[in-house]
Short mmCIF file of C-alpha atoms and ligand atoms in Angstrom, two decimals:
data_model
loop_
_atom_site.label_atom_id
_atom_site.label_comp_id
_atom_site.label_asym_id
_atom_site.label_seq_id
_atom_site.Cartn_x
_atom_site.Cartn_y
_atom_site.Cartn_z
CA UNK A 253 -4.44 39.49 12.17
CA UNK A 254 -1.60 37.25 13.34
CA UNK A 255 1.80 38.90 12.92
CA UNK A 256 4.21 36.75 14.95
CA UNK A 257 3.91 33.00 15.53
CA UNK A 258 5.78 31.04 18.18
CA UNK A 259 6.33 27.49 16.93
CA UNK A 260 6.24 25.10 19.88
CA UNK A 261 8.04 22.29 18.11
CA UNK A 262 11.32 21.21 16.47
CA UNK A 263 12.71 19.47 13.40
CA UNK A 264 11.08 19.35 10.00
CA UNK A 265 7.63 20.40 11.21
CA UNK A 266 9.00 23.56 12.85
CA UNK A 267 10.60 24.44 9.47
CA UNK A 268 7.41 23.56 7.61
CA UNK A 269 5.45 26.04 9.74
CA UNK A 270 8.16 28.71 9.41
CA UNK A 271 7.98 28.41 5.63
CA UNK A 272 4.24 29.10 5.59
CA UNK A 273 4.66 32.04 7.99
CA UNK A 274 7.44 33.58 5.93
CA UNK A 275 5.38 33.41 2.75
CA UNK A 276 2.52 35.10 4.60
CA UNK A 277 4.75 37.90 5.92
CA UNK A 278 4.45 36.61 9.50
CA UNK A 279 7.45 36.68 11.88
CA UNK A 280 8.49 33.45 13.60
CA UNK A 281 9.83 32.59 17.04
CA UNK A 282 11.60 29.25 17.49
CA UNK A 283 11.88 27.58 20.87
CA UNK A 284 14.51 24.95 21.52
CA UNK A 285 16.16 22.76 24.12
CA UNK A 286 19.87 23.04 24.85
CA UNK A 287 20.37 19.92 22.68
CA UNK A 288 18.87 21.76 19.70
CA UNK A 289 20.85 25.01 19.89
CA UNK A 290 22.33 24.31 16.42
CA UNK A 291 19.13 23.02 14.87
CA UNK A 292 17.92 24.32 11.52
CA UNK A 293 14.60 25.53 12.95
CA UNK A 294 16.57 27.76 15.31
CA UNK A 295 18.85 29.08 12.58
CA UNK A 296 16.04 29.98 10.21
CA UNK A 297 13.63 31.61 12.68
CA UNK A 298 13.44 35.37 13.12
CA UNK A 299 13.99 34.91 16.86
CA UNK A 300 14.84 31.94 19.05
CA UNK A 301 14.46 31.25 22.76
CA UNK A 302 16.06 28.40 24.71
CA UNK A 303 13.36 26.84 26.89
CA UNK A 304 15.18 24.12 28.79
CA UNK A 305 17.40 21.05 28.93
CA UNK A 306 17.32 18.18 26.38
CA UNK A 307 14.55 16.13 27.99
CA UNK A 308 11.29 16.98 26.18
CA UNK A 309 9.48 17.07 29.52
CA UNK A 310 11.61 20.03 30.57
CA UNK A 311 11.66 21.84 27.22
CA UNK A 312 9.16 21.11 24.40
CA UNK A 313 6.53 20.06 26.95
CA UNK A 314 7.32 22.89 29.37
CA UNK A 315 4.20 25.06 29.14
CA UNK A 316 5.44 27.81 31.48
CA UNK A 317 8.71 28.22 29.56
CA UNK A 318 6.91 28.28 26.20
CA UNK A 319 4.42 30.89 27.36
CA UNK A 320 7.22 33.03 28.82
CA UNK A 321 9.02 32.82 25.47
CA UNK A 322 5.84 33.95 23.70
CA UNK A 323 5.41 36.86 26.12
CA UNK A 324 8.96 38.16 25.94
CA UNK A 325 9.06 37.97 22.15
CA UNK A 326 5.59 39.51 21.68
CA UNK A 327 4.22 36.56 19.70
CA UNK A 328 0.46 36.70 19.14
CA UNK A 329 -0.14 33.06 18.23
CA UNK A 330 1.28 29.60 18.93
CA UNK A 331 1.46 26.73 16.45
CA UNK A 332 1.98 23.41 18.25
CA UNK A 333 2.92 21.28 15.19
CA UNK A 334 2.37 17.55 15.83
CA UNK A 335 3.35 15.49 18.89
CA UNK A 336 4.50 17.33 22.04
CA UNK A 337 1.70 19.70 23.18
CA UNK A 338 -0.37 19.58 20.01
CA UNK A 339 -3.19 17.53 21.53
CA UNK A 340 -3.00 18.90 25.06
CA UNK A 341 -6.29 20.64 25.84
CA UNK A 342 -4.93 22.43 28.93
CA UNK A 343 -2.16 23.89 26.81
CA UNK A 344 -4.60 25.19 24.19
CA UNK A 345 -6.73 26.68 26.99
CA UNK A 346 -3.74 28.32 28.71
CA UNK A 347 -2.52 29.82 25.42
CA UNK A 348 -5.91 31.44 24.86
CA UNK A 349 -6.15 32.61 28.49
CA UNK A 350 -2.90 34.47 27.87
CA UNK A 351 -4.55 36.32 24.99
CA UNK A 352 -2.73 34.41 22.25
CA UNK A 353 -4.31 32.54 19.36
CA UNK A 354 -3.89 28.76 19.44
CA UNK A 355 -3.44 27.57 15.86
CA UNK A 356 -5.63 24.51 16.21
CA UNK A 357 -9.09 23.47 17.42
CA UNK A 358 -10.83 24.57 20.61
CA UNK A 359 -9.64 23.03 23.89
CA UNK A 360 -13.07 21.44 24.22
CA UNK A 361 -12.75 19.57 20.93
CA UNK A 362 -9.18 18.48 21.72
CA UNK A 363 -10.44 17.09 25.04
CA UNK A 364 -13.42 15.30 23.51
CA UNK A 365 -11.33 13.61 20.82
CA UNK A 366 -8.33 12.97 23.10
CA UNK A 367 -10.36 10.46 25.05
CA UNK A 368 -11.00 7.70 22.54
CA UNK A 369 -14.15 6.51 24.27
CA UNK A 370 -15.74 9.99 24.26
CA UNK A 371 -14.55 10.42 20.68
CA UNK A 372 -16.32 7.25 19.59
CA UNK A 373 -19.53 8.08 21.45
CA UNK A 374 -19.54 11.57 19.96
CA UNK A 375 -18.95 10.30 16.43
CA UNK A 376 -21.59 7.60 16.75
CA UNK A 377 -24.14 10.20 17.85
CA UNK A 378 -23.21 12.22 14.75
CA UNK A 379 -23.87 9.28 12.43
CA UNK A 380 -20.27 8.17 11.80
CA UNK A 381 -19.88 4.34 11.59
CA UNK A 382 -17.63 2.70 14.22
CA UNK A 383 -15.70 -0.57 14.67
CA UNK A 384 -18.07 -2.94 16.53
CA UNK A 385 -17.15 -3.18 20.22
CA UNK A 386 -17.96 -2.08 23.76
CA UNK A 387 -20.21 0.93 24.26
CA UNK A 388 -17.70 2.63 26.47
CA UNK A 389 -15.12 1.80 29.12
CA UNK A 390 -15.11 -1.80 30.35
CA UNK A 391 -15.81 -1.99 34.08
CA UNK A 392 -14.17 -5.42 34.53
CA UNK A 393 -12.82 -8.54 32.85
CA UNK A 394 -16.24 -10.18 32.89
CA UNK A 395 -17.69 -7.30 30.84
CA UNK A 396 -14.78 -7.67 28.39
CA UNK A 397 -15.58 -11.38 27.99
CA UNK A 398 -19.24 -10.65 27.34
CA UNK A 399 -18.59 -8.02 24.66
CA UNK A 400 -15.94 -10.25 23.06
CA UNK A 401 -18.44 -13.13 22.80
CA UNK A 402 -20.96 -10.78 21.25
CA UNK A 403 -18.70 -9.24 18.58
CA UNK A 404 -16.67 -12.44 18.06
CA UNK A 405 -12.94 -13.14 18.45
CA UNK A 406 -10.30 -11.92 17.73
CA UNK A 407 -10.74 -8.71 19.73
CA UNK A 408 -8.54 -5.79 20.66
CA UNK A 409 -8.36 -4.24 24.13
CA UNK A 410 -7.45 -0.55 23.73
CA UNK A 411 -6.55 2.26 26.13
CA UNK A 412 -9.03 5.17 26.32
CA UNK A 413 -6.07 7.54 26.56
CA UNK A 414 -4.11 5.61 23.90
CA UNK A 415 -1.66 6.94 21.36
CA UNK A 416 1.36 5.72 19.44
CA UNK A 417 0.00 2.18 19.46
CA UNK A 418 0.56 1.77 23.21
CA UNK A 419 -1.95 0.13 25.53
CA UNK A 420 -3.36 -2.05 22.74
CA UNK A 421 -3.52 -5.86 22.98
CA UNK A 422 -5.12 -8.53 20.80
CA UNK A 423 -6.95 -11.54 22.21
CA UNK A 424 -7.21 -14.23 19.53
CA UNK A 425 -9.51 -16.46 21.56
CA UNK A 426 -11.29 -16.54 24.93
CA UNK A 427 -8.13 -18.12 26.38
CA UNK A 428 -6.13 -14.93 25.75
CA UNK A 429 -8.53 -12.34 27.00
CA UNK A 430 -7.45 -12.26 30.62
CA UNK A 431 -3.84 -11.64 29.63
CA UNK A 432 -4.72 -9.04 26.98
CA UNK A 433 -6.92 -7.28 29.54
CA UNK A 434 -4.21 -7.05 32.19
CA UNK A 435 -1.32 -6.23 29.83
CA UNK A 436 -3.27 -3.47 28.03
CA UNK A 437 -4.32 -1.93 31.37
CA UNK A 438 -0.81 -2.11 32.81
CA UNK A 439 0.65 -0.50 29.66
CA UNK A 440 -2.03 2.19 29.66
CA UNK A 441 -1.41 2.96 33.33
CA UNK A 442 2.35 3.21 32.78
CA UNK A 443 2.13 5.28 29.57
CA UNK A 444 -0.85 7.54 30.26
CA UNK A 445 -1.57 7.32 34.00
CA UNK A 446 -5.07 6.11 33.10
CA UNK A 447 -5.93 2.43 32.86
CA UNK A 448 -9.40 2.81 31.39
CA UNK A 449 -9.80 0.41 28.45
CA UNK A 450 -12.42 -0.48 25.85
CA UNK A 451 -12.83 -3.30 23.38
CA UNK A 452 -13.07 -3.47 19.60
CA UNK A 453 -13.43 -6.30 17.16
CA UNK A 454 -9.97 -6.96 15.74
CA UNK A 455 -10.28 -6.49 12.01
CA UNK A 456 -8.19 -9.07 10.15
CA UNK A 457 -7.42 -7.29 6.87
CA UNK A 458 -8.35 -3.60 7.01
CA UNK A 459 -6.66 -0.64 5.45
CA UNK A 460 -5.97 2.48 7.50
CA UNK A 461 -7.67 5.29 5.62
CA UNK A 462 -7.88 8.79 7.04
CA UNK A 463 -9.69 11.88 5.92
CA UNK A 464 -8.22 15.41 6.08
CA UNK A 465 -10.66 18.12 7.11
CA UNK A 466 -10.55 21.85 7.72
CA UNK A 467 -13.23 23.86 9.47
CA UNK A 468 -13.37 27.62 9.99
CA UNK A 469 -14.84 29.64 12.86
CA UNK A 470 -17.95 30.37 10.76
CA UNK A 471 -19.31 26.82 10.51
CA UNK A 472 -17.81 25.86 7.13
CA UNK A 473 -16.16 22.42 6.93
CA UNK A 474 -14.55 20.86 3.86
CA UNK A 475 -12.51 17.70 3.37
CA UNK A 476 -9.43 17.19 1.22
CA UNK A 477 -9.83 13.52 0.42
CA UNK A 478 -8.12 10.59 2.01
CA UNK A 479 -4.68 9.27 2.77
CA UNK A 480 -3.91 5.57 2.86
CA UNK A 481 -1.57 4.96 5.80
CA UNK A 482 -1.84 1.18 5.94
CA UNK A 483 1.91 0.64 5.73
CA UNK A 484 2.74 0.53 9.43
CA UNK A 485 5.18 -1.24 11.68
CA UNK A 486 4.22 -1.51 15.32
CA UNK A 487 1.33 0.85 14.58
CA UNK A 488 3.79 3.48 13.33
CA UNK A 489 3.22 4.72 9.79
CA UNK A 490 6.14 4.45 7.36
CA UNK A 491 4.82 5.24 3.88
CA UNK A 492 1.60 7.10 3.03
CA UNK A 493 -0.32 7.74 -0.18
CA UNK A 494 -3.05 10.11 -1.39
CA UNK A 495 -5.45 8.92 -2.65
CA UNK A 496 -5.90 5.39 -1.50
CA UNK A 497 -5.44 2.76 -4.21
CA UNK A 498 -8.53 1.02 -2.75
CA UNK A 499 -11.23 3.71 -2.84
CA UNK A 500 -13.68 4.55 -5.55
CA UNK A 501 -14.75 8.15 -6.16
CA UNK A 502 -18.22 7.28 -4.87
CA UNK A 503 -16.82 5.86 -1.59
CA UNK A 504 -14.65 8.94 -1.13
CA UNK A 505 -17.60 11.20 -1.65
CA UNK A 506 -19.79 9.29 0.73
CA UNK A 507 -17.33 9.10 3.64
CA UNK A 508 -16.40 12.72 2.97
CA UNK A 509 -20.01 13.80 3.24
CA UNK A 510 -20.59 11.81 6.45
CA UNK A 511 -17.45 13.26 8.04
CA UNK A 512 -17.95 16.88 7.06
CA UNK A 513 -21.59 16.81 8.16
CA UNK A 514 -20.55 15.41 11.54
CA UNK A 515 -17.80 17.97 12.03
CA UNK A 516 -19.91 20.90 10.98
CA UNK A 517 -22.57 19.83 13.48
CA UNK A 518 -19.83 19.81 16.12
CA UNK A 519 -18.68 23.27 15.02
CA UNK A 520 -15.18 21.91 14.48
CA UNK A 521 -12.54 24.53 13.77
CA UNK A 522 -9.07 24.24 12.16
CA UNK A 523 -7.36 21.08 10.86
CA UNK A 524 -8.35 17.58 11.86
CA UNK A 525 -8.05 14.02 10.66
CA UNK A 526 -10.61 11.27 11.03
CA UNK A 527 -9.01 7.84 11.04
CA UNK A 528 -10.92 4.81 9.78
CA UNK A 529 -10.29 1.14 9.28
CA UNK A 530 -11.67 0.19 5.88
CA UNK A 531 -12.55 -3.38 4.97
CA UNK A 532 -15.01 -4.90 2.46
CA UNK A 533 -16.30 -1.47 1.47
CA UNK A 534 -17.06 -0.48 5.08
CA UNK A 535 -15.51 2.45 6.96
CA UNK A 536 -15.14 2.11 10.75
CA UNK A 537 -14.05 5.21 12.68
CA UNK A 538 -11.19 4.56 15.15
CA UNK A 539 -10.03 7.99 16.25
CA UNK A 540 -9.68 11.66 15.40
CA UNK A 541 -6.45 13.61 15.51
CA UNK A 542 -7.06 17.26 16.32
CA UNK A 543 -3.88 18.59 14.75
CA UNK A 544 -1.73 18.66 11.64
CA UNK A 545 -0.44 15.16 10.78
CA UNK A 546 3.09 14.12 9.81
CA UNK A 547 1.73 12.89 6.47
CA UNK A 548 -0.19 16.09 5.58
CA UNK A 549 2.07 16.85 2.56
CA UNK A 550 0.58 14.09 0.38
CA UNK A 551 -2.79 15.82 0.70
CA UNK A 552 -1.20 19.20 -0.04
CA UNK A 553 0.28 17.82 -3.24
CA UNK A 554 -2.88 16.25 -4.65
CA UNK A 555 -5.21 19.07 -3.54
CA UNK A 556 -2.80 21.92 -4.29
CA UNK A 557 -3.38 23.46 -0.85
CA UNK A 558 -1.05 24.79 1.86
CA UNK A 559 -2.65 23.32 4.98
CA UNK A 560 -0.49 25.31 7.40
CA UNK A 561 -1.41 28.54 5.68
CA UNK A 562 -5.06 27.53 5.97
CA UNK A 563 -4.60 26.76 9.67
CA UNK A 564 -3.15 30.24 10.25
CA UNK A 565 -5.91 31.94 8.25
CA UNK A 566 -8.55 30.05 10.22
CA UNK A 567 -6.91 30.97 13.54
CA UNK A 568 -7.02 34.63 12.41
CA UNK A 569 -10.79 34.27 12.06
CA UNK A 570 -10.89 34.28 8.26
CA UNK A 571 -13.54 32.19 6.53
CA UNK A 572 -12.33 29.29 4.34
CA UNK A 573 -13.57 31.19 1.27
CA UNK A 574 -14.22 28.03 -0.77
CA UNK A 575 -16.61 25.10 -0.72
CA UNK A 576 -16.32 21.35 -1.17
CA UNK A 577 -16.93 21.72 -4.89
CA UNK A 578 -13.78 23.87 -5.18
CA UNK A 579 -11.53 21.13 -3.73
CA UNK A 580 -10.10 19.03 -6.56
CA UNK A 581 -7.77 16.07 -6.21
CA UNK A 582 -5.29 15.69 -9.02
CA UNK A 583 -2.73 12.93 -9.58
CA UNK A 584 -1.17 10.78 -6.89
CA UNK A 585 1.27 11.53 -4.05
CA UNK A 586 3.47 9.27 -1.92
CA UNK A 587 5.45 10.10 1.21
CA UNK A 588 8.35 8.04 2.57
CA UNK A 589 9.33 8.76 6.16
CA UNK A 590 13.10 8.66 6.39
CA UNK A 591 14.01 7.56 9.90
CA UNK A 592 17.56 7.38 11.24
CA UNK A 593 17.22 3.67 12.00
CA UNK A 594 18.80 0.45 10.92
CA UNK A 595 16.65 -0.69 7.95
CA UNK A 596 16.61 -4.29 9.20
CA UNK A 597 16.56 -4.12 13.00
CA UNK A 598 14.93 -0.67 13.32
CA UNK A 599 17.40 0.26 16.06
CA UNK A 600 17.72 4.07 16.27
CA UNK A 601 20.92 5.34 14.69
CA UNK A 602 21.73 8.79 16.10
CA UNK A 603 24.97 10.42 14.98
CA UNK A 604 26.41 13.17 12.83
CA UNK A 605 25.34 13.72 9.22
CA UNK A 606 28.55 13.55 7.13
CA UNK A 607 27.11 13.80 3.63
CA UNK A 608 23.64 14.90 2.63
CA UNK A 609 22.24 15.29 -0.84
CA UNK A 610 18.51 15.95 -1.17
CA UNK A 611 16.78 14.71 -4.32
CA UNK A 612 15.03 17.18 -6.60
CA UNK A 613 13.34 17.53 -9.96
CA UNK A 614 9.75 17.71 -11.10
CA UNK A 615 7.20 16.71 -8.47
CA UNK A 616 9.74 16.05 -5.68
CA UNK A 617 9.52 17.64 -2.23
CA UNK A 618 11.88 17.05 0.68
CA UNK A 619 10.75 18.22 4.13
CA UNK A 620 13.75 17.93 6.40
CA UNK A 621 15.76 19.89 8.94
CA UNK A 622 19.08 18.06 8.57
CA UNK A 623 22.30 19.46 7.12
CA UNK A 624 25.93 18.36 6.79
CA UNK A 625 27.56 18.43 10.22
CA UNK A 626 24.20 18.21 12.04
CA UNK A 627 24.31 15.89 15.03
CA UNK A 628 21.02 14.02 15.45
CA UNK A 629 20.28 14.19 19.17
CA UNK A 630 19.29 10.89 20.80
CA UNK A 631 16.46 12.47 22.80
CA UNK A 632 13.71 12.79 20.21
CA UNK A 633 11.97 11.04 17.38
CA UNK A 634 14.15 9.28 14.80
CA UNK A 635 12.43 10.77 11.74
CA UNK A 636 14.95 13.01 9.96
CA UNK A 637 13.18 13.71 6.66
CA UNK A 638 10.03 13.16 4.66
CA UNK A 639 10.38 12.62 0.95
CA UNK A 640 7.21 13.37 -0.97
CA UNK A 641 6.52 12.93 -4.68
CA UNK A 642 3.57 13.89 -6.85
CA UNK A 643 2.82 12.58 -10.35
CA UNK A 644 -0.20 12.22 -12.65
CA UNK A 645 -0.74 8.52 -11.85
CA UNK A 646 0.16 6.12 -9.03
CA UNK A 647 2.53 4.16 -11.29
CA UNK A 648 4.38 7.34 -12.21
CA UNK A 649 4.50 8.40 -8.55
CA UNK A 650 6.11 5.06 -7.65
CA UNK A 651 8.71 5.45 -10.43
CA UNK A 652 9.37 9.02 -9.32
CA UNK A 653 9.82 7.96 -5.68
CA UNK A 654 12.20 5.19 -6.73
CA UNK A 655 14.43 7.59 -8.65
CA UNK A 656 14.22 10.24 -5.89
CA UNK A 657 15.30 7.69 -3.25
CA UNK A 658 18.15 6.66 -5.57
CA UNK A 659 19.32 10.27 -5.69
CA UNK A 660 19.07 10.78 -1.94
CA UNK A 661 22.36 10.50 -0.06
CA UNK A 662 22.51 10.50 3.74
CA UNK A 663 25.84 9.43 5.18
CA UNK A 664 26.89 9.19 8.81
CA UNK A 665 23.77 7.50 10.14
CA UNK A 666 21.75 4.52 8.97
CA UNK A 667 18.35 5.19 7.43
CA UNK A 668 15.34 3.17 6.29
CA UNK A 669 15.86 4.21 2.63
CA UNK A 670 16.87 0.64 1.58
CA UNK A 671 13.61 -0.69 3.07
CA UNK A 672 11.55 1.89 1.16
CA UNK A 673 13.26 0.82 -2.05
CA UNK A 674 12.32 -2.81 -1.41
CA UNK A 675 8.70 -1.89 -0.65
CA UNK A 676 8.36 0.21 -3.82
CA UNK A 677 9.76 -2.63 -5.95
CA UNK A 678 7.38 -5.21 -4.52
CA UNK A 679 4.67 -6.42 -6.96
CA UNK A 680 1.83 -6.46 -4.42
CA UNK A 681 2.68 -2.93 -3.23
CA UNK A 682 2.76 -1.86 -6.87
CA UNK A 683 -0.71 -3.31 -7.37
CA UNK A 684 -1.91 -1.39 -4.31
CA UNK A 685 -2.85 -4.70 -2.78
CA UNK A 686 -2.07 -4.32 0.94
CA UNK A 687 -3.60 -4.07 4.43
CA UNK A 688 -2.33 -2.79 7.80
CA UNK A 689 -0.58 -6.16 8.30
CA UNK A 690 1.31 -6.10 5.01
CA UNK A 691 4.46 -4.30 6.18
CA UNK A 692 5.04 -6.47 9.28
CA UNK A 693 4.78 -9.59 7.08
CA UNK A 694 7.03 -8.04 4.44
CA UNK A 695 9.70 -7.19 7.02
CA UNK A 696 9.47 -10.68 8.56
CA UNK A 697 9.86 -12.26 5.09
CA UNK A 698 12.92 -10.09 4.38
CA UNK A 699 14.47 -11.16 7.68
CA UNK A 700 13.69 -14.83 7.06
CA UNK A 701 15.20 -14.62 3.57
CA UNK A 702 18.57 -13.44 4.96
P1 ADP B 27 -3.03 4.97 18.37
O1 ADP B 27 -3.75 6.24 18.74
O2 ADP B 27 -2.33 4.33 19.53
O3 ADP B 27 -2.19 5.11 17.16
P2 ADP B 27 -5.26 3.81 16.84
O4 ADP B 27 -6.59 3.55 17.42
O5 ADP B 27 -5.13 4.98 15.92
O6 ADP B 27 -4.21 3.91 18.03
O7 ADP B 27 -4.77 2.52 16.09
C1 ADP B 27 -3.46 2.44 15.55
C2 ADP B 27 -3.38 1.31 14.55
O8 ADP B 27 -3.71 0.07 15.18
C3 ADP B 27 -4.37 1.44 13.40
O9 ADP B 27 -3.87 2.24 12.35
C4 ADP B 27 -4.48 -0.02 12.98
O10 ADP B 27 -3.34 -0.40 12.25
C5 ADP B 27 -4.44 -0.76 14.29
N1 ADP B 27 -5.81 -0.98 14.84
C6 ADP B 27 -6.50 -0.15 15.66
N2 ADP B 27 -7.74 -0.64 15.92
C7 ADP B 27 -7.84 -1.82 15.26
C8 ADP B 27 -8.87 -2.83 15.13
N3 ADP B 27 -10.05 -2.72 15.74
N4 ADP B 27 -8.60 -3.91 14.35
C9 ADP B 27 -7.41 -4.06 13.73
N5 ADP B 27 -6.40 -3.16 13.82
C10 ADP B 27 -6.60 -2.05 14.57
#
């Protein structure tokens, strides 16, 4: 049984994991950089260890320092959260070599899914439908041209090691492919040290729909329905919903069955998310995230499950203890990511929080690590809070989110709250009528209307 968890992360997700641990009677160890000495995750942990200077490379990504912190505090498990080391197979391996439990999948599965080409080949072999494209890495520009002709323009050149939307370039026609090819490779080389690329048909009006799964160490896999994360800007999600306004129950069941069968054949353990592009009733797998996602709370709300608690139970070797038939989705949930950014230019807005009032009331959840007097460091992600609401229907969830955002006060830094309010008031958003391109067009229209 796990009795002390070191949380190798910061901010709201570190607090989220601490909360689950505390309710389970598990002690927590926070790690932090010198820039985060006053952070809420440090204040609320049972113990805290400084692991390095502000730069993430020297602190939150510093494997030796994190393992030393685990050893000196006597932690018996490590939860990586999301980002940082959460999808680093060597880290997962090293943690287990040190006799600690890694609260996540096996290093082998992290490695397989971390390379998008291997991930796609694996999923195809397991019967999961893919976006049409190249069979694997493209050896040269000529091969890219040939596949593009076969699947038809527009096409997308994507980095095998991709993440965060980097190393991804669209070629609208044959005239653009040479440039897309070289820009995507250069970006991939700079960001990931690996310039291997592949090609996919560029889908013109898909939704981004992802499926939450959990597997235990005994071969049981269940899914917790889907999240619609189509509202993205520069491939970064901003607002997520569960369930998707576009799916029917039959479609949900079918993709759920395909995904859980595939993952149970793989022997997948712990939490994972399969991401799909969905268009004209077709699901096309794009990638799998082998970790907890930022947007996991919307699933927790509609399925009445604590996913972090489940992750810890699974890492302790416990069986899930329930089957697919026991998982029920009820009502609708929406999450708004509150970033400290200018709502029009999206420039980061670090600074000190002068006033903070979190909204409350029925069906409202605020996952945040900010407090009055907290100085948002400029070194990390700009997300300072996630506001989540749950209500019986989508229309009621929208109304609840609108009133919760109205109640929310954050003073001292700029936030994207005004943008969320505009999105929620928009008739096509309210109808659920949107694709992955909707938000970029919406933002452009707002800017043009100024
Ligand atoms: P990353 O790991 O860099 O986030 P993904 O493969 O998950 O990359 O893609 C990120 C986003 O890019 C998707 O959510 C979608 O909006 C867009 N995208 C990816 N592949 C395609 C495609 N074939 N056609 C159209 N849009 C795509």
